[in-house]
Coordinates of C-alpha atoms in Angstrom, one line a residue:
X1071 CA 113.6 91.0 142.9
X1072 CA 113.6 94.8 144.2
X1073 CA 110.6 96.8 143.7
X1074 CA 110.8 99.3 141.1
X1075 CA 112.4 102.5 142.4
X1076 CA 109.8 105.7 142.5
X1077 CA 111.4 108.0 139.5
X1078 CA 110.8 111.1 138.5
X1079 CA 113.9 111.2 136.5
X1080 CA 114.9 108.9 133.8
X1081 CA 115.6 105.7 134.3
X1082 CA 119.3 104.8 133.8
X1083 CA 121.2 101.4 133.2
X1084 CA 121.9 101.9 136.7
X1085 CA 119.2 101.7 137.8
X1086 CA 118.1 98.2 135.4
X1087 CA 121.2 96.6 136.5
X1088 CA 120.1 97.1 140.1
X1089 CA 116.5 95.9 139.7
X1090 CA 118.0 92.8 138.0
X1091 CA 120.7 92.2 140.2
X1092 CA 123.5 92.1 137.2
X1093 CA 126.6 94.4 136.2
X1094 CA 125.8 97.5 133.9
X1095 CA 128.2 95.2 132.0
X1096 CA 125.4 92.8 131.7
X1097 CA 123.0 95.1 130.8
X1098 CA 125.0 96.8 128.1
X1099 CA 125.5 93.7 126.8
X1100 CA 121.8 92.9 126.2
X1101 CA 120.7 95.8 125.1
X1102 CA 123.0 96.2 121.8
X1103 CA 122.3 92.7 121.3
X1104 CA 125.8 91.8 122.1
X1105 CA 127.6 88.4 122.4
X1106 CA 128.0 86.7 126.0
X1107 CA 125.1 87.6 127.4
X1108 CA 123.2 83.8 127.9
X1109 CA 119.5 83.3 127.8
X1110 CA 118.5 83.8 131.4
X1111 CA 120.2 87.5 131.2
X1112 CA 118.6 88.8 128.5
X1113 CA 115.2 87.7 130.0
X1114 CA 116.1 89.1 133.5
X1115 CA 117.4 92.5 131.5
X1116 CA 114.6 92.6 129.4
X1117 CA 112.1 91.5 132.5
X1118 CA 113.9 94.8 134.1
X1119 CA 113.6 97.0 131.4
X1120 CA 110.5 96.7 130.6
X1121 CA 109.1 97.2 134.5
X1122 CA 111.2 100.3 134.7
X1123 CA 110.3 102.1 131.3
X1124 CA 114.0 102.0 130.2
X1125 CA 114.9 104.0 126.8
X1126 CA 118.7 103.8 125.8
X1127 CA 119.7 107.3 125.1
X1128 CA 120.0 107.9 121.5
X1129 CA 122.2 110.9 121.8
X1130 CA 124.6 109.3 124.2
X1131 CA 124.8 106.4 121.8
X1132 CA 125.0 107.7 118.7
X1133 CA 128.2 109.1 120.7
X1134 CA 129.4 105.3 121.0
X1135 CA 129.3 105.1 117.0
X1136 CA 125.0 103.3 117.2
X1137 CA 121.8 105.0 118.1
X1138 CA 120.0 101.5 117.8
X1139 CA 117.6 103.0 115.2
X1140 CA 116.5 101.5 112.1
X1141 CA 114.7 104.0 109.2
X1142 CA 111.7 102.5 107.3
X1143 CA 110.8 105.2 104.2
X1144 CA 107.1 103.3 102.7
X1145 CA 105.8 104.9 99.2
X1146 CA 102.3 105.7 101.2
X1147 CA 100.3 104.6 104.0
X1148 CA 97.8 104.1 102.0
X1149 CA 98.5 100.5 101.0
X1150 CA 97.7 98.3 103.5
X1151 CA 99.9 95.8 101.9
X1152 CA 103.2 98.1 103.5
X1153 CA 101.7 97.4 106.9
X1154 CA 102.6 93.7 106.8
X1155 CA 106.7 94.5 105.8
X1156 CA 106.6 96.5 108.5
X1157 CA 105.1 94.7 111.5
X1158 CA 107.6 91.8 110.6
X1159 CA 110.2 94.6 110.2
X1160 CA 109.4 95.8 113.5
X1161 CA 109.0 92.5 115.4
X1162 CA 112.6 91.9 114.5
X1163 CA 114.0 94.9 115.0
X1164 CA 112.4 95.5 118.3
X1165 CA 113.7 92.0 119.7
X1166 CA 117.0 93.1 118.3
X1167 CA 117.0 96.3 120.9
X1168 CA 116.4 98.5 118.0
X1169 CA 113.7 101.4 117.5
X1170 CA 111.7 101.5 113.8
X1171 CA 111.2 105.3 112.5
X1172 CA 109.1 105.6 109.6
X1173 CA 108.8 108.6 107.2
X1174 CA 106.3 108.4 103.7
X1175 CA 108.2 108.8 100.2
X1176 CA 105.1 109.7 98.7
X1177 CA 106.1 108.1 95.3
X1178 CA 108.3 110.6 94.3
X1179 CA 111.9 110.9 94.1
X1180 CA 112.5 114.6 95.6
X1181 CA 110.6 113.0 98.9
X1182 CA 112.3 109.8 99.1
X1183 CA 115.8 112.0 98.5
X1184 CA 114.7 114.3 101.6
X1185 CA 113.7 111.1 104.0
X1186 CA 116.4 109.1 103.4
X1187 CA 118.8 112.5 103.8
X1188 CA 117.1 113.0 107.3
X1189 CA 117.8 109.0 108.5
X1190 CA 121.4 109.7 107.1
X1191 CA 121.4 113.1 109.0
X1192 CA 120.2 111.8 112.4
X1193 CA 122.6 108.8 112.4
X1194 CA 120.4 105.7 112.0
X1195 CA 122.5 102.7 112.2
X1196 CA 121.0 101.1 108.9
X1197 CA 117.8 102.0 106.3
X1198 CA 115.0 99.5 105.0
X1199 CA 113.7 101.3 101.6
X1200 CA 110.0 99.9 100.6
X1201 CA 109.7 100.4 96.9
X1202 CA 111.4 103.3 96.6
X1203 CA 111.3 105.2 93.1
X1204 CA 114.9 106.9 93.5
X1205 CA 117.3 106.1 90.8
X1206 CA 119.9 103.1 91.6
X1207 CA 123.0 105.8 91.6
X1208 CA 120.4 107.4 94.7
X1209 CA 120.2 104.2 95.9
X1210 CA 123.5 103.6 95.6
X1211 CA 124.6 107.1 97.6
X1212 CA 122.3 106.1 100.1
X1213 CA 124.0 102.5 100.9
X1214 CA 127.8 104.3 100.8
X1215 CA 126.1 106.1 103.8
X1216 CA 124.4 103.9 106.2
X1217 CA 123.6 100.3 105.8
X1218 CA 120.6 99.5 103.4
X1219 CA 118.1 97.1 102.3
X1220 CA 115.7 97.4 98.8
X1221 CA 112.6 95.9 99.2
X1222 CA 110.2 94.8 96.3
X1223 CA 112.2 96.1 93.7
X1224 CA 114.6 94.2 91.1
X1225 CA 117.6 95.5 90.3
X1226 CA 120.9 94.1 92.0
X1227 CA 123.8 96.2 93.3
X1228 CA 127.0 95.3 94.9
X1229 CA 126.5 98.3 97.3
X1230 CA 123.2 97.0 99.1
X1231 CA 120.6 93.8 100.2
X1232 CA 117.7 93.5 98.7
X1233 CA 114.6 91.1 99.4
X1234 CA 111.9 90.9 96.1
X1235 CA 108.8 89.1 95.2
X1236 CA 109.2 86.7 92.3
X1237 CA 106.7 88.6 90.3
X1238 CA 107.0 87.2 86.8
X1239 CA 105.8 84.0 88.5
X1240 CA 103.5 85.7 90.3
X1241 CA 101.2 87.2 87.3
X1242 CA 102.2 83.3 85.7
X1243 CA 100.2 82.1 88.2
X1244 CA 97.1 84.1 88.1
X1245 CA 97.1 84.2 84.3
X1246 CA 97.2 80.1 84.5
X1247 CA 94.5 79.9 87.1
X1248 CA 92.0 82.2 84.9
X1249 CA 93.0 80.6 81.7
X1250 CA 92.7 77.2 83.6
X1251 CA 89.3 78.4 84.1
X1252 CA 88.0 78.8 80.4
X1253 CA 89.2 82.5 80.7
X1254 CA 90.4 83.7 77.4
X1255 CA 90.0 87.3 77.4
X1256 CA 92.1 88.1 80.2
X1257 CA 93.0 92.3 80.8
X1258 CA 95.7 93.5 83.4
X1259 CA 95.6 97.2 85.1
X1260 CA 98.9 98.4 85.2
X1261 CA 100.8 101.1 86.9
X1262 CA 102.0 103.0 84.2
X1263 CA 106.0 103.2 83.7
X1264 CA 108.1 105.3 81.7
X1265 CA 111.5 105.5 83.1
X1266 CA 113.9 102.9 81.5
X1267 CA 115.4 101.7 84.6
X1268 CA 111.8 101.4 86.6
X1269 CA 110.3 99.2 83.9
X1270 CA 113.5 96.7 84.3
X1271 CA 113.1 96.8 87.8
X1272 CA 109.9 97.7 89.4
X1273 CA 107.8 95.0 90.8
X1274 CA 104.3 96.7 88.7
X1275 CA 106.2 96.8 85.7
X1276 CA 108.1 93.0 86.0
X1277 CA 104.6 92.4 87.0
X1278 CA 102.8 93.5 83.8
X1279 CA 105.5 91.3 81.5
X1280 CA 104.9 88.6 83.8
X1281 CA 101.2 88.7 82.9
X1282 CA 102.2 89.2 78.8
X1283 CA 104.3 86.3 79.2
X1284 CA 101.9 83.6 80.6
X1285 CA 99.4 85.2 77.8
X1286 CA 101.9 84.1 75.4
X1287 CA 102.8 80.9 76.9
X1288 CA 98.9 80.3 76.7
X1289 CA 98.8 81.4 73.3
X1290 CA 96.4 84.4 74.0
X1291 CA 98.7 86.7 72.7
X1292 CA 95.4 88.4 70.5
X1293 CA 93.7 88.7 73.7
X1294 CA 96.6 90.5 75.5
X1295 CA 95.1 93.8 76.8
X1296 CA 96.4 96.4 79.3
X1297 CA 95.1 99.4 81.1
X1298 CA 97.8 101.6 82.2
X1299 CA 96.8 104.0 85.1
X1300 CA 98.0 103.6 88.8
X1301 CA 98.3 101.2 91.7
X1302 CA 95.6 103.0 93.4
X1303 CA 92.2 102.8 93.9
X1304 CA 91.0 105.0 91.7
X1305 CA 93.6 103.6 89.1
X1306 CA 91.7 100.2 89.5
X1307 CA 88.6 102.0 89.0
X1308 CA 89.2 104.2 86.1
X1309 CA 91.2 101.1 84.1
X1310 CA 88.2 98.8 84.9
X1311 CA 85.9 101.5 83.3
X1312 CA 88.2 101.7 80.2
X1313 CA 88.9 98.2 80.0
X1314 CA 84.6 97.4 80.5
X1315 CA 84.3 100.4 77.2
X1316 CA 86.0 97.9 75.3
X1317 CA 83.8 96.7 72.1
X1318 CA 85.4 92.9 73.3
X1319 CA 85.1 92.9 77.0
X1320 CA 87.2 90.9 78.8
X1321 CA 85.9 88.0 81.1
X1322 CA 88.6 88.4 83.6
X1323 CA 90.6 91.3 84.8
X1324 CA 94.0 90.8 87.0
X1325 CA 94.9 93.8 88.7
X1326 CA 98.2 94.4 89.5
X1327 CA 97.4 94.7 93.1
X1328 CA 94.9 94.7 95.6
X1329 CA 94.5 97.7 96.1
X1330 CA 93.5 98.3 92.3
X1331 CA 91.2 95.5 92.7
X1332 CA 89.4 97.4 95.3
X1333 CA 88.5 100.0 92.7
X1334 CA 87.8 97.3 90.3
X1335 CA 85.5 95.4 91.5
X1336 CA 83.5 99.0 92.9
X1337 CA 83.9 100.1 88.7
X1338 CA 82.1 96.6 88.0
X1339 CA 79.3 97.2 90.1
X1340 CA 79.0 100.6 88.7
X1341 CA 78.7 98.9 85.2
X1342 CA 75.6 96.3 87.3
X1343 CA 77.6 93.8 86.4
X1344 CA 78.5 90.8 88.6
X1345 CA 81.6 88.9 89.8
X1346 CA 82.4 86.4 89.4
X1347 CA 79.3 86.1 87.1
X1348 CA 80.0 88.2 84.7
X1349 CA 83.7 89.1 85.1
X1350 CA 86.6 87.8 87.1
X1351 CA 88.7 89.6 89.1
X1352 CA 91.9 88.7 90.5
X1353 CA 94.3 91.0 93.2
X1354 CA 98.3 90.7 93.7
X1355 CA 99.6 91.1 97.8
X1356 CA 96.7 89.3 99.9
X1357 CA 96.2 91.9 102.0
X1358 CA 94.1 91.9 105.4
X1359 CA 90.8 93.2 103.2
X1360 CA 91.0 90.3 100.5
X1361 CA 89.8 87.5 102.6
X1362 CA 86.7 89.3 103.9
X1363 CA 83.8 87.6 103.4
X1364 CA 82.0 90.3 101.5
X1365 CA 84.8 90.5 99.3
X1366 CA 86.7 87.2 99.4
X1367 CA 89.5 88.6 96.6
X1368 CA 91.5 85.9 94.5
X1369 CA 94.8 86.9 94.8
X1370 CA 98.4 86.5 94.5
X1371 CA 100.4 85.9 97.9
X1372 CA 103.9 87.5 98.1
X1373 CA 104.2 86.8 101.8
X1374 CA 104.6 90.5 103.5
X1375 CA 105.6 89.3 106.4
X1376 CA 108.4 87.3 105.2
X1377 CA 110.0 90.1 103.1
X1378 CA 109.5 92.3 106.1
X1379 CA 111.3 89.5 108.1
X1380 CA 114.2 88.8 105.9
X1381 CA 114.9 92.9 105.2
X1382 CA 115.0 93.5 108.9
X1383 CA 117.4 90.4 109.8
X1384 CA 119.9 91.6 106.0
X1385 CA 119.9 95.0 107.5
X1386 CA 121.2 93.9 110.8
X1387 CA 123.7 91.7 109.0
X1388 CA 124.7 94.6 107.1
X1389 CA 125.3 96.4 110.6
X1390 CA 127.6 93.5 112.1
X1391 CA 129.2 92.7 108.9
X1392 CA 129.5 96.0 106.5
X1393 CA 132.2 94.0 104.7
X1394 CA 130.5 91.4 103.8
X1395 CA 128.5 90.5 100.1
X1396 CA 125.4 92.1 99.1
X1397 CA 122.5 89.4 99.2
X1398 CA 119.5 89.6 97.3
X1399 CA 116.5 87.3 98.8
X1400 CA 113.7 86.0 95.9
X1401 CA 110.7 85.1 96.8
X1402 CA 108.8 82.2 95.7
X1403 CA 104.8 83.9 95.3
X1404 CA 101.4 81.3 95.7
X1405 CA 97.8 82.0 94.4
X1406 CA 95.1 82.4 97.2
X1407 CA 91.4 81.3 94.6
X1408 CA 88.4 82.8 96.6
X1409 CA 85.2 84.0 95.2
X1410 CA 86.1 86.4 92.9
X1411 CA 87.2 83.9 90.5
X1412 CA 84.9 81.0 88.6
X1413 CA 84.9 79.1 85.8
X1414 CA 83.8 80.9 83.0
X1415 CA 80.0 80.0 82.3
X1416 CA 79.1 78.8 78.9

């Protein structure tokens, strides 16, 4: 194998097919992922690439009808939950020959309208929308343009993928496991919804019937009890507060995510009460934080890395076959007990 050349230019496909010993055919080949090109020439491509620093030139493909670039618009960077979709996400993409750019929604339509305008704009081959807020007939605009993918929300269309959590069995299994416990009055912290078409199909809101649901199923429905506020940390920490004002105070309180159980559990400290002593607490995501040992969080695992996985691989689908049916990937949820959870003492 020749040594790598001394550059002070960039490197070309020239110059990788050279160091390899292959055509630029070859090397063309491998890097859009192409068809013919066998095992032991993508490694000695990729072995070549990566020695010589290679970037494709996004200009110069986007001329060629690709720029090998994927959009990823998150509702904040906040959540640590996001970061699991997305290293999955990426780890796909990447072996794909494709670069992940990323740009925050911020929760709010106007934003997500601007970001996924700019991924339109700059010619991304295909978009992966985390839980975006934007109306379906936004949604819908967006996958006329550019090949898309919904993650961890509900609704269907014809127009794109979509990969979702199963979350009225999710907040059926934490219900069940509290109840299961001697729990009977069982709260939920909500992220409040208002918008028709976000309470039929964001995950919070399918999330928060879920949990009314199971209470029925257990016949709890008098102990049904909800504080609506935001999947934040504060939100967990100001619905705990109202939820612990309550003249019956509940023994257990799911919150709708991790996140909110974060500010939970520092709102039942606040109070000098104790968990799981004095109240359960149980999260939804089982993110990185919830299976510290100083905070060992029962929670609800919707497998991040698996919806990350499955958008990523849709959204090249959609790329190779823009023809072909829109899927929609459920996922089937599990219940991680730790700590926070116990049986209720008598």
């Amino acid at each position: 194998m020749p040594k790598p050349p001394a550059r002070t230019g960039r490197v070309t496909i020239v110059d990788v097919a050279r160091h390899a010993e292959v055509s630029t055919t070859a090397v063309s080949k491998v890097v859009r992922n192409a068809y013919g090109a066998s095992p032991e020439m993508q490694a000695k491509v990729r072995k070549a690439i990566a020695e010589l620093g290679y970037r494709p030139h996004a200009a110069a493909r986007g001329m060629r009808g690709q720029t090998y670039s994927i959009g990823v618009m998150l509702p904040n960077i906040r959540n640590p939950f996001f970061a699991n979709i997305i290293d999955a996400a990426t780890e796909v993409l990447e072996d794909a020959g494709y670069q992940v750019l990323m740009g925050p929604g911020c929760n709010g339509e106007a934003e997500e309208a601007r970001v996924t305008e700019t991924m339109i704009d700059h010619s991304m081959d295909g978009v992966i929308l985390i839980a975006p807020v934007s109306s379906r007939q936004h949604l819908e605009h967006v996958a006329r343009s550019v090949p898309t993918v919904i993650v961890g929300r509900h609704g269907r269309s014809s127009s794109y993928d979509s990969v979702a959590d199963d979350d009225l069995a999710g907040a059926a299994l934490v219900v069940n496991h509290l109840a299961d416990l001697g729990h009977r009055r069982i709260a939920h912290i909500e992220h409040l919804e208002t918008d028709p078409e976000h309470i039929a199909e964001m995950p919070n809101a399918v999330r928060a019937d879920g949990y009314r649901q199971a209470m029925r199923a257990r016949r709890l429905d008098e102990h049904i009890d909800i504080a609506s506020t935001t999947y934040t940390q504060d939100g967990g920490h100001l619905g705990a507060q109202q939820l612990l004002a309550r003249l019956h105070r509940p023994t257990a309180i799911f919150a709708g995510a991790d996140i909110v159980a974060m500010g939970t559990l520092e709102a039942i400290a606040e109070a000098g009460l104790t968990v799981p002593g004095d109240i359960a607490v149980a999260g939804y995501d089982n993110t990185m934080f919830a299976a510290f040992a100083s905070v060992s969080l029962t929670t609800v695992d919707q497998s991040g890395r698996q919806m990350g996985g499955n958008a990523a691989r849709l959204v090249l689908d959609r790329i190779a076959q823009p023809r072909r049916p829109a899927s929609h990937i459920k996922l089937a949820p599990t219940l991680v007990a730790r700590r926070t959870t116990a049986v209720l003492p008598d």
